[in-house]
Coordinates of C-alpha atoms and ligand atoms in Angstrom, one line a residue:
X1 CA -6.4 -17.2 -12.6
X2 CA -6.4 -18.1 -8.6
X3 CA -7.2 -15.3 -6.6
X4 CA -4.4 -14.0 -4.9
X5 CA -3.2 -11.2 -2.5
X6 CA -0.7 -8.3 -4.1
X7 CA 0.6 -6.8 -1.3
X8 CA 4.2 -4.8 -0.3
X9 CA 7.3 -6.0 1.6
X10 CA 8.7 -3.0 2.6
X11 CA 8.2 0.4 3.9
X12 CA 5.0 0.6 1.2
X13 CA 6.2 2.7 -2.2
X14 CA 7.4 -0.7 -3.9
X15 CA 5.6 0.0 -7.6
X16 CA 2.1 -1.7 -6.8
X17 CA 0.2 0.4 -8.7
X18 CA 2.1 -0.8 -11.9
X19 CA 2.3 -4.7 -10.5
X20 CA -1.8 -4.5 -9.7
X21 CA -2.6 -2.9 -12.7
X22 CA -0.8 -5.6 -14.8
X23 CA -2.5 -8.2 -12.8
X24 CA -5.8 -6.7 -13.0
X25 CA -6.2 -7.7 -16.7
X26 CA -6.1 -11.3 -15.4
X27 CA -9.2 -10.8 -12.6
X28 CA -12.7 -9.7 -12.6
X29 CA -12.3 -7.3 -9.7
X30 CA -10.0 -5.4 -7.8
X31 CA -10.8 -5.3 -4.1
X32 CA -8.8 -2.8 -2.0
X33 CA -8.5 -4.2 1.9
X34 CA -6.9 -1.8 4.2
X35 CA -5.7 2.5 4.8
X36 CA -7.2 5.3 3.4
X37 CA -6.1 8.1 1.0
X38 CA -2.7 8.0 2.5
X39 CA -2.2 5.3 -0.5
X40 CA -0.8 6.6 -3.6
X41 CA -0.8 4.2 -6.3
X42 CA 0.9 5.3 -9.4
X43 CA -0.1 3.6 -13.0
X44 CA 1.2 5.0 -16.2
X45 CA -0.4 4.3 -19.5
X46 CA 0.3 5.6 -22.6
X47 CA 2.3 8.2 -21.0
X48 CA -0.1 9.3 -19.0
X49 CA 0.2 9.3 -15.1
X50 CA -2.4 8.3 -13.2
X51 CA -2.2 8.4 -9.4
X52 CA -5.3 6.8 -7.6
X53 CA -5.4 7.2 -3.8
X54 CA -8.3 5.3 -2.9
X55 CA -9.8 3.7 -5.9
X56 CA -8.1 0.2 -7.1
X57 CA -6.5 0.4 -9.4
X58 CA -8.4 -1.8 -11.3
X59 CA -10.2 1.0 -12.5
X60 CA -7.9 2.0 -15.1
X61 CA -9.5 -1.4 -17.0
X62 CA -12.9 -1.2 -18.9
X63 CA -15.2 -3.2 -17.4
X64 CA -13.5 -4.4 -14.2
X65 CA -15.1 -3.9 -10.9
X66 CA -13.8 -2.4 -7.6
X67 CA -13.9 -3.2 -4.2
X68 CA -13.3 -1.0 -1.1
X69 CA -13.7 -3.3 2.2
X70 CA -14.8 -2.7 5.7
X71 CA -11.2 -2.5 6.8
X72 CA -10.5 0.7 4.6
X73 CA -11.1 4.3 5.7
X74 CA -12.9 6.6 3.7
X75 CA -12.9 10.5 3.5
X76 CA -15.9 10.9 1.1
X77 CA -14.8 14.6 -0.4
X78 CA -11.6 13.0 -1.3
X79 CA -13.1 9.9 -2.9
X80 CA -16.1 12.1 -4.5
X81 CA -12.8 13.8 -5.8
X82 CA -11.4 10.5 -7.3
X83 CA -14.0 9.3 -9.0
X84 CA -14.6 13.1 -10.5
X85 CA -11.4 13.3 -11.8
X86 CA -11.6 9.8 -13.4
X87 CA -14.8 10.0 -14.6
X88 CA -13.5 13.3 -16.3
X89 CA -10.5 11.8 -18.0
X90 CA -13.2 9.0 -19.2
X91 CA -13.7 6.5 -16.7
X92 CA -17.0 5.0 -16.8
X93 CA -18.0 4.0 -13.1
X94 CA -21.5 2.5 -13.8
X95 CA -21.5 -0.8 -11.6
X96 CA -18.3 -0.9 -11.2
X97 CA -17.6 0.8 -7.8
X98 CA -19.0 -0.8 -4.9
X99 CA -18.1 0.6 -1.0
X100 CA -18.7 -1.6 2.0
X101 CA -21.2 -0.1 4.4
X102 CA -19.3 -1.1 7.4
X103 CA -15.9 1.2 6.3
X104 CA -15.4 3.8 8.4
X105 CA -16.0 7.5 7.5
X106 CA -12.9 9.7 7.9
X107 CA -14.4 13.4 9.7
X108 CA -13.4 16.8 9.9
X109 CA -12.5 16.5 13.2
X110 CA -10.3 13.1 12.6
X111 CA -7.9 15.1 10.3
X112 CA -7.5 17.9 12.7
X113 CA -6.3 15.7 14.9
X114 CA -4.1 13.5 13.0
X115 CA -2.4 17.3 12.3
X116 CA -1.2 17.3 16.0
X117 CA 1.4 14.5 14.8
X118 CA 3.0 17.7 13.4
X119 CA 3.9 19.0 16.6
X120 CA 4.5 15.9 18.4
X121 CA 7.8 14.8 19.6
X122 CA 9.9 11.6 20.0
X123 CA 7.8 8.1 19.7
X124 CA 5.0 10.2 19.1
X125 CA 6.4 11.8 15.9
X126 CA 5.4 9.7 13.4
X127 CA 5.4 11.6 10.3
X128 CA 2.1 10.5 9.1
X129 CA 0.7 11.9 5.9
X130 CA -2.3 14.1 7.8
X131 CA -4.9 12.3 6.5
X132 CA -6.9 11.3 9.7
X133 CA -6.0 7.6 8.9
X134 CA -4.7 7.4 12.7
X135 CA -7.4 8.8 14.2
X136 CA -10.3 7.1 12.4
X137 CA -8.8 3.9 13.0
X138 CA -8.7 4.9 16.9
X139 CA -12.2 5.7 17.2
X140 CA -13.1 2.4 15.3
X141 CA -11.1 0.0 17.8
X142 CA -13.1 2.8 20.5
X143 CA -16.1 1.5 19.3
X144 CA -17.0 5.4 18.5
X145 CA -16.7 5.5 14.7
X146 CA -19.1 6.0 12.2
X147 CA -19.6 4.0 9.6
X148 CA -20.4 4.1 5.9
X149 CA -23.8 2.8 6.6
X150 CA -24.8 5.1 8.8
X151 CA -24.7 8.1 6.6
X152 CA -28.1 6.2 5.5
X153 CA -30.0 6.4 9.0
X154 CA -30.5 10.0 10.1
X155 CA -31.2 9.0 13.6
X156 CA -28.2 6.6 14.1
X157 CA -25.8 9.2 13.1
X158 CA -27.4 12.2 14.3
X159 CA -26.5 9.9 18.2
X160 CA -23.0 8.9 17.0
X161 CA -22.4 12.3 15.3
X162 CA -23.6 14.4 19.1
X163 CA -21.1 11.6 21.1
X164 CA -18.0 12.3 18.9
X165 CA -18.6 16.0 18.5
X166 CA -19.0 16.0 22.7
X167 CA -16.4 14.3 23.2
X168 CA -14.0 16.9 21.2
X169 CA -15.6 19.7 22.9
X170 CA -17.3 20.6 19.2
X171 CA -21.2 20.8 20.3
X172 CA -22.3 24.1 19.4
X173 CA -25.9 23.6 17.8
X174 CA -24.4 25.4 14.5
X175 CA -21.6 23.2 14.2
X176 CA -23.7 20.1 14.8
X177 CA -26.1 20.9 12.0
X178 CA -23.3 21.7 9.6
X179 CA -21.5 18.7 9.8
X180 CA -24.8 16.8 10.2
X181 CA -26.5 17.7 6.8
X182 CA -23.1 18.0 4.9
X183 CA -22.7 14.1 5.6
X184 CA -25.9 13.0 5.2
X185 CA -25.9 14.6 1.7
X186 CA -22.8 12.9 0.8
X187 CA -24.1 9.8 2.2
X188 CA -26.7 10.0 -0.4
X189 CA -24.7 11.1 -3.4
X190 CA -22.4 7.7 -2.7
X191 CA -25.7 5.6 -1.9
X192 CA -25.3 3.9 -5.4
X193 CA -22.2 2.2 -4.8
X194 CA -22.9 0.9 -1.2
X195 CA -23.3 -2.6 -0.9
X196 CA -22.4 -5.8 2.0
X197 CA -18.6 -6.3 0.0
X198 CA -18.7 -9.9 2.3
X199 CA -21.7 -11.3 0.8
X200 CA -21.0 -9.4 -3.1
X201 CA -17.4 -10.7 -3.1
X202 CA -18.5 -14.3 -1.4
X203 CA -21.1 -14.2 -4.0
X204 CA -18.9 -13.2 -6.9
X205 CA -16.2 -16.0 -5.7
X206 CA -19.1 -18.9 -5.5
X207 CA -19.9 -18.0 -9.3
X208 CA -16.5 -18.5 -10.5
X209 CA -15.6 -14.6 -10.5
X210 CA -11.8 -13.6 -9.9
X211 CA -10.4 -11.4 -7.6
X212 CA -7.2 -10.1 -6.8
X213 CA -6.9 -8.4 -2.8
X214 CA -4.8 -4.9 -3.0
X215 CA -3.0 -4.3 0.2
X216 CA -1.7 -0.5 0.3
X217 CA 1.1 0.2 2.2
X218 CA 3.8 -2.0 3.0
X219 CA 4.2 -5.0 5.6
X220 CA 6.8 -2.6 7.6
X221 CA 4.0 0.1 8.4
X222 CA 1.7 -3.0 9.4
X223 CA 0.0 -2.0 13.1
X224 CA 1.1 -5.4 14.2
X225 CA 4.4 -6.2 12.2
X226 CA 5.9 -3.3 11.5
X227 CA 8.1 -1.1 13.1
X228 CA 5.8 0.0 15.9
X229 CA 4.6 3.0 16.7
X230 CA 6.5 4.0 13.1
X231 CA 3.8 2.3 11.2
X232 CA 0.2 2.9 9.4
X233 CA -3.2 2.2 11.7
X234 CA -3.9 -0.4 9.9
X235 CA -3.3 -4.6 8.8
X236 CA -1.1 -4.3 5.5
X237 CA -0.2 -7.7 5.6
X238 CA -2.0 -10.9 4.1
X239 CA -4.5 -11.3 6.9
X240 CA -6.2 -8.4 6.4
X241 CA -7.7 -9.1 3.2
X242 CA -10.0 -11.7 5.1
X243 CA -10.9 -9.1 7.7
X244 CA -10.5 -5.9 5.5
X245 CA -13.3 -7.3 2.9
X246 CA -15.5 -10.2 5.2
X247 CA -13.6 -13.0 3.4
X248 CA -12.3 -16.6 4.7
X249 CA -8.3 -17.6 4.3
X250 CA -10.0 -20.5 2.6
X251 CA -11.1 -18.0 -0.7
X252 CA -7.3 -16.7 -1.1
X253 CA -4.8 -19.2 -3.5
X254 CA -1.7 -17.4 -3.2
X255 CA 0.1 -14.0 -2.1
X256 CA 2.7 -11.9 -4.2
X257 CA 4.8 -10.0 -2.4
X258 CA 5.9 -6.6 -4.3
X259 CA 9.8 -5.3 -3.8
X260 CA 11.7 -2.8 -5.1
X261 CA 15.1 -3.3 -5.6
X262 CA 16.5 -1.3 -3.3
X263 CA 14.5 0.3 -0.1
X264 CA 12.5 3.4 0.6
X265 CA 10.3 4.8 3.1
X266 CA 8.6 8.2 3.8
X267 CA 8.1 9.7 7.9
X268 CA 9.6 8.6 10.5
X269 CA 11.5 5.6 12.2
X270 CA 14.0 2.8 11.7
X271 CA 15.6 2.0 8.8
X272 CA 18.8 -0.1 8.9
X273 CA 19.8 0.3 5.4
X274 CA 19.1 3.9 4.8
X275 CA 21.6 5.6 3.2
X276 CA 22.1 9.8 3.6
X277 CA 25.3 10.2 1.7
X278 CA 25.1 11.0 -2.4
X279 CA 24.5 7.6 -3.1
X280 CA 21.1 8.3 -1.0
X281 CA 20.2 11.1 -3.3
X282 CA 21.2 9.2 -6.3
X283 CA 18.8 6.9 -6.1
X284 CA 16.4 9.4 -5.0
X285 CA 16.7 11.6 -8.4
X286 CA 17.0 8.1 -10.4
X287 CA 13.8 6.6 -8.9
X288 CA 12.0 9.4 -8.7
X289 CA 11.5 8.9 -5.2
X290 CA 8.9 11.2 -3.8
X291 CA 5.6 10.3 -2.1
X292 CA 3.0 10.3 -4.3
X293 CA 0.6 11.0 -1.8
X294 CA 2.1 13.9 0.3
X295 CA 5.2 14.6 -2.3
X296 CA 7.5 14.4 0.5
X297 CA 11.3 13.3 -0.4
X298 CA 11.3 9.3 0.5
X299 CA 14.6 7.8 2.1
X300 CA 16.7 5.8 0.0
X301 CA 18.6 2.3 1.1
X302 CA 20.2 -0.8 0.3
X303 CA 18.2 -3.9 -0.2
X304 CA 17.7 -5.0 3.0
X305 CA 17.2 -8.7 3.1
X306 CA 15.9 -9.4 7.0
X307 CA 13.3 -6.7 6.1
X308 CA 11.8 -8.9 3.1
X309 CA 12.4 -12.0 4.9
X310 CA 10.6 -11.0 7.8
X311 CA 7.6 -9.9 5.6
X312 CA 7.6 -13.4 3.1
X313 CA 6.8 -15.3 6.4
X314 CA 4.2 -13.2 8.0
X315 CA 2.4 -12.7 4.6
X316 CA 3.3 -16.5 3.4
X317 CA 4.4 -14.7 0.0
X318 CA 5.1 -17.4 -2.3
X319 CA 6.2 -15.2 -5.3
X320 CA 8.2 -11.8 -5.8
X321 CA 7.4 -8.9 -8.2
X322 CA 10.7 -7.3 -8.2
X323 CA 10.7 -3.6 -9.2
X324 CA 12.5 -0.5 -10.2
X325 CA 15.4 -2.5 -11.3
X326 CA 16.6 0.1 -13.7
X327 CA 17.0 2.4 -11.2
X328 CA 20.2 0.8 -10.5
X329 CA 21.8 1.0 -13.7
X330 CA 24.7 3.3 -13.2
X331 CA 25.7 1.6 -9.6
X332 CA 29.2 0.8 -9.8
X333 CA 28.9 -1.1 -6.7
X334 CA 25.3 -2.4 -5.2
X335 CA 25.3 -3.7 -1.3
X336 CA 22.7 -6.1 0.1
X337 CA 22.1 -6.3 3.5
X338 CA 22.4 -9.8 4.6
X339 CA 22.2 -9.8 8.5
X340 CA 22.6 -6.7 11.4
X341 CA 25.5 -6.1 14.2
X342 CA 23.7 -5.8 17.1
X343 CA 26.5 -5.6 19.9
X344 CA 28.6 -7.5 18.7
X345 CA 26.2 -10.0 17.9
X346 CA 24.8 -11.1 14.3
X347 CA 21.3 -10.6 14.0
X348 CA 19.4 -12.7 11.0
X349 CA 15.9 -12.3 11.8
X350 CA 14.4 -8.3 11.8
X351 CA 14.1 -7.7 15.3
X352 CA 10.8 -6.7 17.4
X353 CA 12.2 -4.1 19.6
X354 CA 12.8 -0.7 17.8
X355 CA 15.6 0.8 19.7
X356 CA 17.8 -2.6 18.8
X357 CA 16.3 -2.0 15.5
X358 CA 17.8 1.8 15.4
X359 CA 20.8 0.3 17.0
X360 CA 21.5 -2.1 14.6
X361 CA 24.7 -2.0 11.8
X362 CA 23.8 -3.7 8.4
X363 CA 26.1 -6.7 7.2
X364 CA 26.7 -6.1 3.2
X365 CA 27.4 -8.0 0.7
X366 CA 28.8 -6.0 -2.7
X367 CA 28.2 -7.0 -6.0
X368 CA 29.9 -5.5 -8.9
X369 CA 27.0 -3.0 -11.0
X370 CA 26.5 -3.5 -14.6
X371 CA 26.5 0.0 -15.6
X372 CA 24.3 -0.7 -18.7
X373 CA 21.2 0.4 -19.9
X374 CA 17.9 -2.1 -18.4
X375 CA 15.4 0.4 -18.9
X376 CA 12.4 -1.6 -20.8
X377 CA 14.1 -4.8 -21.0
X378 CA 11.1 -7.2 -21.4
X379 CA 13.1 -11.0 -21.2
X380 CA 15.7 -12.3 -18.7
X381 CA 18.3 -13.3 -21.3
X382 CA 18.2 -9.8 -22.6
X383 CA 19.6 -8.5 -19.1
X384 CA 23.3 -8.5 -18.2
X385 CA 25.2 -11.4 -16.5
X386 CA 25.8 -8.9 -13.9
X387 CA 21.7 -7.9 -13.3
X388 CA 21.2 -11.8 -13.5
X389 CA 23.6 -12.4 -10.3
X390 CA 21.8 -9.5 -8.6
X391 CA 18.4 -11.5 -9.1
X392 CA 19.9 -14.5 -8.5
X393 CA 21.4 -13.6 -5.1
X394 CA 18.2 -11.8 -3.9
X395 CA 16.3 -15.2 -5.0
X396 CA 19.2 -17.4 -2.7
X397 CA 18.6 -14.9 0.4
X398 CA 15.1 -14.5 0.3
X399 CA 13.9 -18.5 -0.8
X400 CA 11.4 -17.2 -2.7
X401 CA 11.1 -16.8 -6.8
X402 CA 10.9 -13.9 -8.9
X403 CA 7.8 -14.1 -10.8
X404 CA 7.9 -10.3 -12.2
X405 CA 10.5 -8.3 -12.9
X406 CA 10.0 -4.5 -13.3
X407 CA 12.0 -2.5 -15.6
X408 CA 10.3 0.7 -16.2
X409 CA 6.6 2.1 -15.4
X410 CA 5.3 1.4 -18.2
X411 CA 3.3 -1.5 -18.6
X412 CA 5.3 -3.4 -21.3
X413 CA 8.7 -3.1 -19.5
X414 CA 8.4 -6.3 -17.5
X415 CA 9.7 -9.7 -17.3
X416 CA 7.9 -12.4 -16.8
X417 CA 9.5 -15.2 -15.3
X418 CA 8.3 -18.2 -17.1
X419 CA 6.6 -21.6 -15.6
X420 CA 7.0 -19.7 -11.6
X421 CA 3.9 -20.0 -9.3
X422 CA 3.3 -16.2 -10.7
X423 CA 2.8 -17.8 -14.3
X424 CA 1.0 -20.9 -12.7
X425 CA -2.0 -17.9 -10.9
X426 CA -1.8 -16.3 -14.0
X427 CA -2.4 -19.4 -16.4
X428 CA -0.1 -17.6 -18.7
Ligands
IMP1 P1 -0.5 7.5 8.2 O1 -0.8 6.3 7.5 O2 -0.9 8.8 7.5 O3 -1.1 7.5 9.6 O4 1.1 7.6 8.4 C1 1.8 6.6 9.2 C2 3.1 6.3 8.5 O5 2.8 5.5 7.3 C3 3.9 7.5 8.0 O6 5.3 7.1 8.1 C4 3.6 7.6 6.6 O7 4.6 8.2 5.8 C5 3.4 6.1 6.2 N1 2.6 5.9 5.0 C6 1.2 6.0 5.0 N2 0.8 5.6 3.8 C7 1.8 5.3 3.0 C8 2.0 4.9 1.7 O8 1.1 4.7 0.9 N3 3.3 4.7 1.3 C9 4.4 4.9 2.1 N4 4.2 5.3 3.4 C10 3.0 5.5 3.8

């Protein structure tokens, strides 16, 4: 197995959970690179439905380790939180968790903030999930945030903790000493799983160990290539596994992108394809499409094919994991967008500039449905000549192969797309 990057190509929500799970029988750890507890990855096994937030989901799979890098955020009560509720339904977590000391901590105070986005208006309502994600972030590239590793030096944080708390106007002695002793205690209760993730993954990769790098959101809520300032605080995209977990390019063999078949996307900002008519809330009640983190409805859409093309380059995706496909079983007619009207001009590359973004019309192209049942279908011959073109044309647009094919959460309703660069990672 080559270690390779699993990461989304849309607006985040494209089925990871499932694709990473799947994968993660295939690696020796998981290592998550990037966000917070804003993630919500959904696995179901056995019927059961497991949603991790911050956890990899490699979890879910005796014996395989996890990874949470420097370029995550953490809010300890929520991960103390995860790995109770795991641990209860009978995960085992006994050197099998380990946290980079260099994360940053998500505090009280970030959270309050990141509530303000509430009341915000215009470019500044972003429709975050209230998280703090946005403001730990901020206070990291401020050179202000606190870090994992810090909860283990009472004197380091007691000088960061007094600066931050100053700076909000939060310094009352009795405040201090609150938050003071409430982090240093949870700094020791997560003490065991603290390590350097460079030097353990480095050292893990030099012995012959596999990994697979878990992006969490999508490339379209990247900081730097998404739709900006719609987007997520952090790097979604390939190049932040290398920062997010201390890692050279060099280590990674190969990135799989993960789309759904059509598009979705929770908060705020542009979205070409979206589509608020019945057909909208179709494939809303079909797909199930509500966040899994903040259960908010998501916006439903077309494909939208300058969106995933846009993303294959910037990641260098070499392979698809195509999802949901069954969702789109009883379309009578399915549209792919294939290029935007932009004043009278055709666009075929996603544009940087939002309000041309907003202002663009999608191009379609229709393709007859094929109104027949897909759900579980587990080989390509099995589906309809009609699912096939669908593929097929998706394949032509985007110039890239579909490895996966997803149709149903469970794990056994997939396709896998025989002797593909998916198969060739896989050795399978
Ligand atoms: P934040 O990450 O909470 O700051 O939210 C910023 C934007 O990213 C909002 O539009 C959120 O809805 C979106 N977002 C954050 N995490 C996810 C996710 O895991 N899936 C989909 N959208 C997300």
């Amino acid at each position: 197995m080559a270690n390779i990057v699993v990461l989304g190509v849309q607006w985040g929500d494209e089925g990871k959970g499932k694709i990473v799970d799947l994968i993660s029988e295939h690696v020796d750890i998981v290592a998550r690179y990037q966000g917070g507890h804003n993630a919500g990855h959904t696995v179901i096994i056995d019927d059961q439905r497991v949603v991790l937030h911050l956890i990899p989901t490699g979890i879910l799979r005796s014996g395989k380790k996890c990874v949470i890098g420097n370029g995550v955020v953490i809010d300890i009560p929520a991960l103390m939180q995860e790995v109770n509720d795991l641990e209860k339904s009978g995960v085992n977590f006994e050197k099998r968790l380990f946290i980079s000391d260099r994360a940053h901590v998500i505090m009280p105070y970030h959270c309050r903030a990141d509530q303000a986005d509430k009341q915000a208006s215009g470019l500044q309502h972003i429709g975050t999930t209230c998280r703090g994600i946005g403001p730990a972030y901020t206070d990291k590239m401020a050179r202000l945030g606190i870090k994992i590793g810090d909860l283990l030096d009472e004197e380091l944080f007691a000088e960061k903790l007094k600066i931050n708390l100053e700076n909000r106007g939060l310094n009352q002695p009795k405040h201090f000493k609150q938050v003071f002793s409430q982090y240093i205690e949870y700094g020791r209760k997560i003490k065991p799983y603290i390590v350097d993730v460079s030097y353990y993954l480095n050292q893990a990769l030099d012995s012959g160990e596999r990994v697979l790098f878990e992006g969490a959101q999508g490339t379209m809520l990247d900081v730097d290539h998404g739709t900006y300032p719609y987007v997520t605080s952090s790097n979604a995209t390939a190049g932040g596994a290398c920062t997010g977990l201390g890692v050279g390019p060099t280590r990674i063999e190969g990135v799989l992108g993960v789309v759904k078949a059509y598009t979705t996307r929770v908060g705020n900002g542009p979205f070409p394809t979206e589509l608020d008519d019945a057909m909208g809330e179709e494939l809303r009640l079909l797909g199930d499409e509500y966040g899994a983190t903040t259960g908010r409805p998501r916006r439903c859409g077309w494909f939208d094919a300058l969106v995933v093309k846009h993303a294959l380059r910037i990641n260098g995706v070499e392979s698809l994991a195509l999802t949901k496909l069954d969702v789109l079983d009883k379309c009578r007619q399915i549209k792919l967008c294939v290029g935007y009207e932009w004043r009278n001009v055709r666009l075929t590359q996603f544009p940087a500039n939002i309000s041309t973004v907003q202002q663009c019309k999608p191009i379609y192209e229709e393709l007859p449905g094929w109104l027949t049942d897909t759900r579980g279908i587990s080989s390509l011959e099995a589906l309809p000549a009609a699912t096939r073109k669908y593929l097929d044309r998706i394949q032509e647009l985007t110039g890239v192969e579909l490895g996966l094919i997803s149709t149903g959460p469970r794990r056994e309703e997939t396709i896998i797309n025989k002797n593909t660069k998916f198969t060739n990672w896989l050795n399978i």
